[in-house]
Short mmCIF file of C-alpha atoms in Angstrom, two decimals:
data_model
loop_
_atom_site.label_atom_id
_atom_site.label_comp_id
_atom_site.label_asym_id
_atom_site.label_seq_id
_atom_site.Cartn_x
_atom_site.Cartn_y
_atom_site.Cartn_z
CA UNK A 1 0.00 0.00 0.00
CA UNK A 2 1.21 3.25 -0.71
CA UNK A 3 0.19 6.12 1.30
CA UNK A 4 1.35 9.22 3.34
CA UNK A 5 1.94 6.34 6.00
CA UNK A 6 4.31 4.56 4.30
CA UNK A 7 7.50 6.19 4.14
CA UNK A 8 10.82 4.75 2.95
CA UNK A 9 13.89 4.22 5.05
CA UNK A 10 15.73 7.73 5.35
CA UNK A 11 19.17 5.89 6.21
CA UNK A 12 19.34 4.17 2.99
CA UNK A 13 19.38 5.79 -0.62
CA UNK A 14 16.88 5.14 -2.93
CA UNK A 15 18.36 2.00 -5.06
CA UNK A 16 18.87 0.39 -1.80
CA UNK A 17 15.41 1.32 -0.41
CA UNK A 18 13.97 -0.15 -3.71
CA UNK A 19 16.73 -3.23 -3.77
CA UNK A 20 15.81 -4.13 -0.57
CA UNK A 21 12.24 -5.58 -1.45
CA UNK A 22 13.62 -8.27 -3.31
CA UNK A 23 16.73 -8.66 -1.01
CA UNK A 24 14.34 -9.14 1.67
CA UNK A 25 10.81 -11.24 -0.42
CA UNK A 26 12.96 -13.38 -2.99
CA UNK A 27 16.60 -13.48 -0.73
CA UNK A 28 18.18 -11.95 -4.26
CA UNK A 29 21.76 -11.50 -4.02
CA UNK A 30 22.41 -7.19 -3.67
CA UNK A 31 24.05 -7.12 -7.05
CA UNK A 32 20.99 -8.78 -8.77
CA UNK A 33 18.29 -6.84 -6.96
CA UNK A 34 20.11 -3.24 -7.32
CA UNK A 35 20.21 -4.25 -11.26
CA UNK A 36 16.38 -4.88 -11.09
CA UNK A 37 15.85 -1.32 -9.20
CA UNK A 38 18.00 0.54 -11.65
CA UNK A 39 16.16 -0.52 -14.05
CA UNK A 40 12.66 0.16 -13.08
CA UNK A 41 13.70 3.70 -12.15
CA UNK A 42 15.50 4.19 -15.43
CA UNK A 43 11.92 3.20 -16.94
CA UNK A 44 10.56 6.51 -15.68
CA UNK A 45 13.78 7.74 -16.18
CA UNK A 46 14.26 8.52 -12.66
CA UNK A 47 18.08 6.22 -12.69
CA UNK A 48 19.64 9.66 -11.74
CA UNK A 49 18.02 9.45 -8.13
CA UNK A 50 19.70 6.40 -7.55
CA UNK A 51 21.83 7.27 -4.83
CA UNK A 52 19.96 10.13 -3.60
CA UNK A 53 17.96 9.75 0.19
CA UNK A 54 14.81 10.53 0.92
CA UNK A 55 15.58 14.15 1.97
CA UNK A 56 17.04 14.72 -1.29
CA UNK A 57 13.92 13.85 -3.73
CA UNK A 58 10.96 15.94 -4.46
CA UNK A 59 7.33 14.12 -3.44
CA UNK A 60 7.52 12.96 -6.94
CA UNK A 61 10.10 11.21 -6.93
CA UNK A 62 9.68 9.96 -3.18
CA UNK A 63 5.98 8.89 -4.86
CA UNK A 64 8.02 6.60 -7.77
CA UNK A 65 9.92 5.02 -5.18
CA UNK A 66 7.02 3.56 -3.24
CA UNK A 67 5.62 2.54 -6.50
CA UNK A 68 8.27 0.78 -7.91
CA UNK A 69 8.72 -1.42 -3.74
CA UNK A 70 5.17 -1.96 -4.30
CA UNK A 71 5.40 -3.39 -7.50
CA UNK A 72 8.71 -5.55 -6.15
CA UNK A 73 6.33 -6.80 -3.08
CA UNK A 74 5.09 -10.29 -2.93
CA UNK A 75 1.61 -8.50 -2.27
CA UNK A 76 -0.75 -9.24 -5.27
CA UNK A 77 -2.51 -6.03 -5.40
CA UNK A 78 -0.97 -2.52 -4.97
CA UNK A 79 -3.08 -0.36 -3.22
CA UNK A 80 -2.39 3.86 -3.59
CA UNK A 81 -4.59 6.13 -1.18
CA UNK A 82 -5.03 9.34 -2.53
CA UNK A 83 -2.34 10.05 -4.80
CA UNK A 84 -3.88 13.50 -5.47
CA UNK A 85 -2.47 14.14 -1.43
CA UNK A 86 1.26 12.29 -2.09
CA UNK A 87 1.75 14.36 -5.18
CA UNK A 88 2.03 17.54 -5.15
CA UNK A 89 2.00 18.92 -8.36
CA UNK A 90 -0.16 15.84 -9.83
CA UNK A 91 -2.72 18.19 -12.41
CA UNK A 92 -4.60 14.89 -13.38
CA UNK A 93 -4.47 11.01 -12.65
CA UNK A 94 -3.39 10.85 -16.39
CA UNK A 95 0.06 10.84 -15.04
CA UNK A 96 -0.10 8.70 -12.29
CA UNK A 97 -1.23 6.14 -15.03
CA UNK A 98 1.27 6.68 -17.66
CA UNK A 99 4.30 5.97 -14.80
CA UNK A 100 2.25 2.72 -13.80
CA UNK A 101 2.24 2.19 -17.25
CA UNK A 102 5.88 2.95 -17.65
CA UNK A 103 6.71 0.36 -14.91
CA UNK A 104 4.53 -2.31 -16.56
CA UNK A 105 3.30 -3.74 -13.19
CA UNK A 106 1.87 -7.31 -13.22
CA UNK A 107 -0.79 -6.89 -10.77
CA UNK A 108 -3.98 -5.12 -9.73
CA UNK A 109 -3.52 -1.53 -8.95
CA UNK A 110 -6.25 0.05 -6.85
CA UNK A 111 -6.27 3.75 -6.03
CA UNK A 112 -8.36 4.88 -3.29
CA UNK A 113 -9.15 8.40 -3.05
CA UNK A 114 -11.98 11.00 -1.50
CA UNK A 115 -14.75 12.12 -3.95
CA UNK A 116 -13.43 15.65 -2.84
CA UNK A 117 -10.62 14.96 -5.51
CA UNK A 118 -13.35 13.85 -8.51
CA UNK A 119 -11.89 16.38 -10.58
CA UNK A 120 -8.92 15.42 -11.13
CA UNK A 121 -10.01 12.20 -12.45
CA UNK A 122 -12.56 13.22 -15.25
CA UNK A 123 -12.17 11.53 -18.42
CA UNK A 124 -9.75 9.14 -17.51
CA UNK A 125 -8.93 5.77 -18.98
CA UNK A 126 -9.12 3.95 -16.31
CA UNK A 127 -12.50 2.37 -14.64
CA UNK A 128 -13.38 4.29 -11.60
CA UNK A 129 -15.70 2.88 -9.01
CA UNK A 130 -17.80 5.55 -6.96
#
């Protein structure tokens, strides 16, 4: 789940906060699992924050990161609670999508939000349920 609760380890950077998924769920060797996180942030061409902390990256950025764990998780769904509130400068769910379409993630993404934020979610792609 990915929400304002949820916050990535500030001691580590963010390859190793990603890496660490699959160190930890599949017992992947370091090497292996930092080559899987490089690549998923070089799909939203984010592979310059690589060795940046959390202090150092924008909401944004902070927002991919969570993403790209929960898409590493053994979890079947991913879950986002109002993205709208974790993203700043997110104008319309339109881009929320294209990243999870960027990342090509292999299970059921659900995003949760208030009807307060119905806006930014007209004539979207997606199927949302009221």
């Amino acid at each position: 789940m990915i929400s304002k609760e949820t916050p990535l380890i500030s001691d580590l950077n963010m390859l190793e906060n990603i890496s660490l998924i699959k160190e930890v769920h599949e017992h992947l060797a370091t090497k292996y699992a930092q080559k899987q996180a490089r690549e998923a942030l070089a799909k939203i061409d984010l592979e310059r924050i690589s060795l940046h902390r959390v202090n150092m990256c924008n909401a944004y950025e902070v927002f991919c990161v969570s993403l790209i764990r929960a898409m590493m998780s053994d979890d079947k769904n991913v879950i986002i609670v109002s993205p709208i509130n974790l993203l700043d400068n997110l104008s319309s769910i339109n881009d929320l999508i294209s990243i999870i379409k960027k990342l090509d993630i292999n299970k059921e993404v659900v995003i949760l939000d208030t009807l307060s934020n119905e806006a930014h979610y007209k004539e979207v792609s997606c199927t949302i349920i009221k």
